[in-house]
Amino acid sequence: MSQSQATNRSPAKKLQAIRGMNDLLPGQSAHWQYVEGLVASLMQRYGYAEIRTPILEQTALFARSIGEVTDIVEKEMYTFADRNGDSLTLRPEGTASCVRAAMEHGLLHNQTQRLWYQGPMFRHERPQKGRYRQFHQFGVEAFGLEGPDIDAEVILLSARLWQELGLAKHVTLELNSLGSSEARAAYRERLVAYFEAHYDVLDEDSRRRLASNPLRILDSKNPDMAAMLADAPRLMDHLDAESRAHFEGLTARLAAAGIDYVINPRLVRGLDYYGRTVFEWTTTALGSQGTVCAGGRYDGLVEQLGGKPTPAVGFALGVERLILLLETLELIPPRASDALDVYLVPLDESAEAPAMLLAEELRGALPALRLQLHCGGGSFKSRMKKADRSGARLALLLGEDELREQRVAVKFLREARDQQNLPRETLATCLPEWLADAPA
Ligand code: ATP
Ligand code: MG
């Protein structure tokens, strides 16, 4: 017997989900559907089309795009050899796959594209609140547009999402510019010199990054380095003229649209491919995992992956953090739940087939109605108990008398209101009225 068979048979080993990978249970999944529905509609309203790519890609795609010396590629990827010996990786983010697919299918050939995606991403991080090993992102990517108008558009799109979710007051837009690659290279030298002069203050992580990715040191949350970082040279002060004009074009548009922002000169992104505009939407309501949405411009990536030079800008939004935020602030509307409107009870066996037909009739007449039909038989008492426990607002009761008279009894399960008995054909008009005034 092989070792894996032995493990499978071992009665002591309880089967559990993988650490950092969550099940979404009834109740919670409705919150996700609410957010997903809103995002899909928003994207459509802004003229963005959805792209769906595989969850697995060749490892080289991420190594080449995200950058060899980033946290993701250094230590967070789920990489394995498949049965052919090819190195594959569960996608840690969506941009690389999106660029790969767009190039592969000629979507970037002499045209612009406004795309969005959603789905699971995988990173081997230390699981904690707001940080998981399988998590989900929504993302947008706009290709072929180099001006600040499109940077402003993707930020306005995200701002509208906060507004529609009731979150506008709870998130802050932070902006920075990483300049051109030349400006960044010159700044990098200046920054390394500064850090070398303060080498004694650098923690181990930062010392390691000094050679490989010194800009990332700016992002450190280590309080012992805070004072030193506050005095570090700022890329914002050393921007090339074009990047400066681009940034001013963006901030002027945001101001015109009434979008508040703060400039955070230490905002850098964890991925190598960003240049010029970078931004984050942050909140203080989630503790240290406060970045809900992050993005920026990545004009060099398409070329880096073997395509023609193509300007690009986008963002990715962490769905778990967004939903956690909505739940924390109690901003999920009551209708974003699995709650039933109606529980339909055939009172005895002979009423079961007619009840099923009535259920179908009502579902046809009232498409928004949430109706569950009692199944599984049982005594009168147990049927009524199930109705009570269903959480529905109303129970419709169908027994021998009702069938004979073509009527239906209506029991109000959550209001002190007398039971009613009414002609079957009036249900389609009465139900929406009752459900509209009943308490949520
Ligand atoms: P962080 O600094 O929090 O590690 P990051 O720079 O790695 O974030 P991005 O790669 O820019 O994050 O991903 C965009 C968004 O996806 C983040 O702002 C966050 O909301 C979400 N996100 C990233 N990693 C995780 C994770 N492990 N679990 C849950 N959400 C995540
Ligand atoms: Mg990270």
XYZ file of C-alpha atoms and ligand atoms in Angstrom:
472
model
C 0.000 0.000 0.000
C 1.378 3.394 -0.938
C 1.761 6.084 1.649
C -1.089 8.189 0.249
C -3.499 5.269 0.449
C -2.460 4.746 4.039
C -3.176 8.393 4.858
C -6.544 8.276 3.149
C -7.608 5.290 5.189
C -6.325 6.492 8.517
C -9.427 7.064 10.667
C -7.607 9.432 13.028
C -6.797 12.034 10.388
C -9.697 14.466 10.085
C -10.095 15.943 6.642
C -10.035 19.704 6.731
C -9.698 22.618 4.360
C -6.175 23.828 3.668
C -4.953 26.476 6.093
C -5.691 29.976 4.836
C -8.296 28.723 2.330
C -11.873 29.428 3.320
C -15.228 27.853 2.708
C -17.969 30.358 1.988
C -21.044 29.187 3.801
C -24.738 29.946 3.328
C -25.430 33.376 4.751
C -22.023 34.721 3.781
C -22.234 33.744 0.140
C -25.200 36.120 -0.245
C -22.928 39.005 0.800
C -20.528 37.970 -1.948
C -23.299 37.773 -4.522
C -24.363 41.282 -3.565
C -20.877 42.698 -4.088
C -20.202 40.644 -7.213
C -23.469 41.755 -8.779
C -22.768 45.385 -8.077
C -19.236 45.195 -9.465
C -20.347 43.407 -12.646
C -22.981 46.051 -13.269
C -20.557 48.892 -12.569
C -17.994 47.497 -15.005
C -20.624 47.227 -17.695
C -21.737 50.808 -17.049
C -18.155 52.032 -17.560
C -17.673 49.990 -20.737
C -15.311 47.372 -19.315
C -15.597 43.783 -20.607
C -14.912 40.747 -18.468
C -11.999 38.438 -19.228
C -11.657 34.999 -17.620
C -8.313 33.266 -17.653
C -7.159 29.932 -16.190
C -6.125 29.754 -12.564
C -2.917 27.921 -13.517
C -0.216 29.457 -15.684
C 3.380 28.676 -16.551
C 5.592 29.757 -13.669
C 7.708 31.861 -16.033
C 4.787 34.239 -16.638
C 4.774 35.405 -13.027
C 8.533 35.276 -12.563
C 8.991 37.519 -15.595
C 6.200 39.976 -14.867
C 5.956 40.386 -11.111
C 9.726 40.389 -10.655
C 12.155 37.834 -9.228
C 12.912 39.828 -6.089
C 9.376 40.600 -4.959
C 7.762 38.951 -1.930
C 5.330 37.170 -4.205
C 7.886 35.476 -6.421
C 10.468 34.965 -3.676
C 8.262 33.246 -1.146
C 4.534 33.328 -1.778
C 3.821 31.357 -4.950
C 2.181 27.944 -5.100
C 4.468 26.365 -7.668
C 4.624 22.715 -8.596
C 5.653 20.410 -11.410
C 2.726 18.814 -13.199
C 2.777 15.253 -14.509
C 4.789 16.313 -17.567
C 7.366 18.006 -15.385
C 6.310 21.517 -16.455
C 6.571 24.162 -13.770
C 3.114 25.601 -13.126
C 1.927 28.209 -10.638
C -1.470 29.007 -9.169
C -1.931 32.636 -10.115
C -0.938 35.011 -7.291
C -2.557 38.002 -9.028
C -4.511 38.761 -12.187
C -2.590 41.314 -14.229
C 0.038 38.971 -15.654
C -2.579 36.471 -16.862
C -4.644 39.275 -18.322
C -1.675 40.626 -20.297
C -0.730 37.115 -21.421
C -4.248 36.414 -22.676
C -4.640 39.814 -24.327
C -1.348 39.341 -26.198
C -2.051 35.743 -27.112
C -5.402 36.618 -28.681
C -4.305 39.808 -30.413
C -6.476 42.059 -28.248
C -3.740 44.677 -28.025
C -3.123 44.922 -31.739
C -3.796 48.552 -32.809
C -6.628 48.902 -30.357
C -7.405 49.906 -26.836
C -8.992 47.541 -24.341
C -10.869 48.081 -21.130
C -11.030 44.764 -19.314
C -11.975 43.463 -15.904
C -11.631 40.130 -14.135
C -12.540 38.461 -10.902
C -11.595 35.250 -9.182
C -9.378 33.443 -6.727
C -5.675 34.221 -6.284
C -3.171 32.143 -4.314
C -0.301 33.287 -2.112
C 1.492 31.323 0.573
C 1.375 34.003 3.268
C 0.849 33.802 7.021
C -2.943 33.618 7.363
C -4.561 36.271 9.557
C -7.625 38.479 9.470
C -7.823 39.955 5.972
C -4.914 37.848 4.696
C -5.484 34.378 3.296
C -3.790 31.849 1.043
C -6.679 31.648 -1.350
C -8.266 35.061 -1.666
C -10.270 36.832 -4.335
C -9.751 39.926 -6.379
C -11.690 42.100 -8.750
C -9.413 43.891 -11.141
C -9.565 46.281 -14.061
C -6.918 46.752 -16.746
C -7.023 49.429 -19.439
C -4.578 48.983 -22.328
C -3.334 51.307 -25.047
C -4.056 54.627 -23.351
C -1.188 56.720 -22.033
C -2.757 59.934 -20.771
C -3.903 60.731 -17.244
C -7.542 60.644 -18.419
C -7.617 56.860 -18.138
C -5.823 56.879 -14.766
C -8.572 59.217 -13.580
C -11.262 56.968 -15.050
C -10.182 53.821 -13.217
C -9.965 55.800 -9.978
C -13.415 57.326 -10.546
C -14.788 53.858 -11.241
C -13.451 52.625 -7.902
C -14.755 55.761 -6.160
C -18.217 55.093 -7.547
C -18.053 51.556 -6.217
C -17.372 52.883 -2.682
C -20.225 55.306 -3.094
C -22.679 52.634 -4.195
C -21.605 50.357 -1.351
C -21.995 53.168 1.188
C -18.243 53.163 1.880
C -17.216 56.555 0.507
C -16.719 58.058 3.983
C -14.659 55.106 5.173
C -11.876 54.910 2.587
C -9.008 57.220 1.671
C -7.315 57.541 -1.691
C -3.526 57.645 -1.492
C -1.575 58.646 -4.579
C 2.026 58.714 -5.667
C 4.038 58.785 -8.864
C 6.940 56.419 -9.443
C 8.092 58.447 -12.444
C 9.758 57.121 -15.575
C 12.162 54.193 -15.338
C 15.087 56.618 -15.805
C 13.899 58.871 -12.998
C 13.327 55.810 -10.849
C 16.826 54.472 -11.542
C 18.410 57.807 -10.583
C 16.255 57.979 -7.476
C 17.139 54.425 -6.568
C 20.832 55.357 -6.390
C 20.057 58.337 -4.206
C 17.881 56.183 -1.967
C 20.466 53.402 -1.635
C 23.080 55.983 -0.629
C 20.699 57.322 2.002
C 19.942 53.860 3.372
C 23.622 52.938 3.429
C 24.237 56.015 5.535
C 21.570 54.721 7.940
C 22.510 51.061 7.708
C 22.444 50.581 11.495
C 18.709 51.440 11.598
C 17.721 49.001 8.826
C 16.120 45.747 9.904
C 17.163 42.421 8.460
C 14.468 42.424 5.789
C 15.438 45.889 4.616
C 19.145 45.049 4.513
C 18.292 42.155 2.253
C 16.205 44.440 0.033
C 18.882 47.117 -0.149
C 20.546 45.429 -3.088
C 17.504 43.839 -4.703
C 14.496 46.115 -4.215
C 15.362 49.232 -2.198
C 12.124 51.086 -3.034
C 10.217 48.406 -1.166
C 12.025 49.454 2.039
C 9.937 52.642 1.958
C 6.884 50.450 2.464
C 8.202 48.968 5.737
C 5.824 49.081 8.684
C 8.661 48.652 11.251
C 8.198 51.482 13.811
C 11.954 51.529 14.578
C 12.579 52.653 11.014
C 9.750 55.179 10.819
C 11.787 58.298 11.673
C 14.568 57.357 9.263
C 12.036 56.657 6.497
C 10.247 59.955 7.081
C 13.452 61.804 6.156
C 14.319 59.635 3.167
C 14.568 61.376 -0.209
C 11.230 61.476 -2.014
C 10.767 60.268 -5.547
C 8.043 62.911 -5.884
C 10.782 65.556 -5.649
C 12.808 63.989 -8.443
C 10.217 63.221 -11.092
C 10.976 63.663 -14.779
C 9.004 66.470 -16.446
C 6.644 64.171 -18.335
C 5.732 62.141 -15.290
C 5.183 65.343 -13.344
C 2.816 66.654 -16.034
C 1.032 63.295 -16.104
C 0.592 63.359 -12.340
C -0.692 66.925 -12.407
C -3.119 65.955 -15.160
C -4.446 63.214 -12.919
C -4.770 65.293 -9.753
C -6.494 68.117 -11.688
C -9.073 65.650 -12.976
C -9.641 64.145 -9.546
C -10.093 67.609 -8.071
C -12.571 68.528 -10.815
C -14.552 65.374 -10.043
C -14.554 66.155 -6.326
C -12.439 63.129 -5.367
C -10.290 63.763 -2.287
C -6.807 62.262 -2.163
C -3.658 62.426 -0.141
C -0.223 62.254 -1.704
C 1.813 59.543 -0.014
C 5.406 59.872 -1.237
C 6.276 56.503 0.307
C 3.622 54.600 -1.555
C 5.324 51.974 -3.693
C 3.812 48.743 -4.900
C 4.984 45.249 -4.117
C 5.267 44.360 -7.775
C 8.046 45.462 -10.071
C 6.011 46.434 -13.084
C 4.558 49.736 -11.881
C 5.683 53.198 -13.082
C 4.201 56.685 -12.898
C 0.799 56.634 -11.165
C 0.354 54.339 -8.170
C -2.598 54.483 -5.798
C -4.254 52.679 -2.933
C -7.614 52.929 -1.257
C -7.094 52.342 2.438
C -9.255 52.109 5.512
C -8.520 52.341 9.213
C -11.417 50.011 10.073
C -9.568 46.735 9.405
C -6.436 47.042 11.519
C -3.169 46.402 9.752
C -4.669 44.847 6.590
C -5.961 48.261 5.611
C -5.437 48.303 1.846
C -8.669 47.404 0.106
C -7.700 48.290 -3.434
C -4.345 48.951 -5.067
C -3.241 49.819 -8.541
C -1.381 52.019 -10.921
C 0.257 52.356 -14.280
C 2.430 49.609 -15.764
C 3.466 50.864 -19.179
C 6.453 48.507 -19.462
C 4.795 45.170 -18.740
C 3.425 44.208 -22.140
C 6.811 44.783 -23.759
C 8.538 42.959 -20.919
C 6.383 39.924 -21.722
C 7.278 40.045 -25.408
C 4.579 42.338 -26.839
C 4.733 45.753 -28.444
C 5.118 48.711 -26.068
C 1.598 49.278 -24.712
C 0.644 51.731 -21.995
C -1.563 50.205 -19.312
C -3.196 51.079 -16.034
C -5.329 49.092 -13.624
C -6.100 48.094 -10.076
C -6.916 45.044 -8.001
C -9.366 44.980 -5.167
C -9.299 42.441 -2.344
C -12.809 41.010 -2.078
C -12.393 39.434 1.399
C -11.212 42.752 2.830
C -14.001 44.630 1.102
C -16.664 42.288 2.476
C -15.073 42.282 5.928
C -15.259 46.070 5.834
C -18.908 46.074 4.764
C -19.771 43.567 7.500
C -17.804 45.471 10.146
C -19.599 48.698 9.279
C -22.953 46.907 8.905
C -23.390 48.154 5.378
C -24.771 44.974 3.831
C -28.405 45.606 2.878
C -30.969 43.181 4.375
C -31.955 41.886 0.948
C -28.359 40.651 0.462
C -29.193 37.451 2.331
C -30.756 34.071 1.772
C -33.910 35.176 3.627
C -37.160 33.791 2.244
C -40.319 35.745 1.584
C -42.678 32.812 1.544
C -42.768 29.234 2.825
C -45.498 27.300 1.050
C -46.963 24.395 3.029
C -49.152 21.653 1.601
C -51.025 20.679 4.761
C -51.356 17.011 3.860
C -50.163 14.588 1.247
C -53.028 15.230 -1.148
C -52.116 18.914 -1.317
C -48.473 18.294 -2.232
C -48.814 18.099 -6.015
C -51.175 21.116 -6.237
C -48.825 23.063 -3.919
C -45.947 22.420 -6.261
C -47.979 23.803 -9.157
C -48.982 26.846 -7.110
C -45.316 27.431 -6.246
C -44.369 27.359 -9.914
C -47.266 29.641 -10.811
C -46.177 32.236 -8.238
C -42.528 32.017 -9.274
C -43.635 32.663 -12.838
C -45.848 35.619 -11.918
C -43.465 37.226 -9.391
C -39.860 36.830 -10.534
C -38.370 38.553 -7.456
C -40.296 36.389 -5.003
C -38.232 34.096 -2.765
C -40.417 31.101 -2.173
C -39.529 27.756 -0.675
C -41.908 24.831 -1.025
C -42.203 22.471 1.912
C -40.845 19.062 0.889
C -40.458 15.878 2.852
C -43.980 15.351 4.191
C -44.501 15.048 7.953
C -47.327 15.712 10.356
C -49.309 18.949 10.321
C -47.400 20.050 13.416
C -43.991 19.346 11.968
C -44.890 21.121 8.715
C -45.892 24.246 10.641
C -42.716 24.059 12.716
C -40.637 24.004 9.524
C -42.543 27.060 8.300
C -41.722 28.894 11.541
C -38.059 27.968 11.292
C -37.741 28.836 7.631
C -37.206 32.507 8.425
C -39.825 33.446 5.807
C -42.120 36.377 6.419
C -45.252 34.568 5.294
C -46.477 31.021 5.165
C -48.991 30.036 2.531
C -51.079 27.078 3.611
C -52.844 24.763 1.218
C -55.127 22.073 2.636
C -58.200 20.148 1.644
C -60.622 23.063 2.251
C -58.449 25.585 0.435
C -58.077 23.256 -2.546
C -61.818 22.718 -2.791
C -62.550 26.437 -2.602
C -59.600 27.582 -4.759
C -58.331 29.648 -1.841
C -55.067 29.892 0.092
C -54.521 30.639 3.800
C -51.877 33.242 4.618
C -50.119 33.163 7.968
C -47.922 36.102 9.018
C -44.894 34.534 10.657
C -43.189 37.640 11.923
C -46.014 40.062 12.647
C -48.905 40.027 15.065
C -51.495 39.930 12.345
C -54.506 37.669 11.838
C -54.345 34.794 9.437
C -56.167 35.488 6.192
C -57.845 33.331 3.645
C -58.087 34.595 0.108
C -58.862 33.529 -3.434
C -55.898 31.919 -5.101
C -55.937 34.296 -8.083
C -55.483 37.390 -5.877
C -52.132 36.143 -4.469
C -50.031 37.626 -7.252
C -51.269 41.120 -6.370
C -51.530 40.736 -2.579
C -48.115 39.138 -1.929
C -45.995 42.037 -3.240
C -48.043 44.498 -1.163
C -47.666 42.523 2.061
C -43.995 41.910 1.462
C -43.415 45.592 0.811
C -44.873 46.734 4.162
C -43.666 43.839 6.267
C -40.607 44.557 8.425
C -37.270 43.691 6.795
P -0.237 43.734 1.125
O 0.698 44.879 1.248
O -1.462 43.842 2.005
O 0.434 42.399 1.207
P -0.097 43.543 -1.719
O 0.711 44.705 -2.119
O 0.550 42.214 -1.655
O -0.848 43.833 -0.339
P -1.640 43.501 -4.157
O -0.811 42.444 -4.755
O -1.542 44.861 -4.661
O -1.426 43.478 -2.569
O -3.172 43.032 -4.158
C -4.260 43.962 -4.218
C -5.201 43.745 -3.083
O -5.526 42.374 -2.903
C -4.668 44.150 -1.726
O -4.795 45.521 -1.549
C -5.565 43.381 -0.797
O -6.812 44.027 -0.627
C -5.759 42.099 -1.528
N -4.837 41.067 -1.042
C -3.528 40.903 -1.340
N -3.026 39.821 -0.726
C -4.058 39.270 -0.019
C -4.203 38.111 0.817
N -3.176 37.276 1.040
N -5.416 37.878 1.376
C -6.461 38.687 1.152
N -6.410 39.782 0.361
C -5.213 40.068 -0.210
Mg 1.390 41.073 -0.080
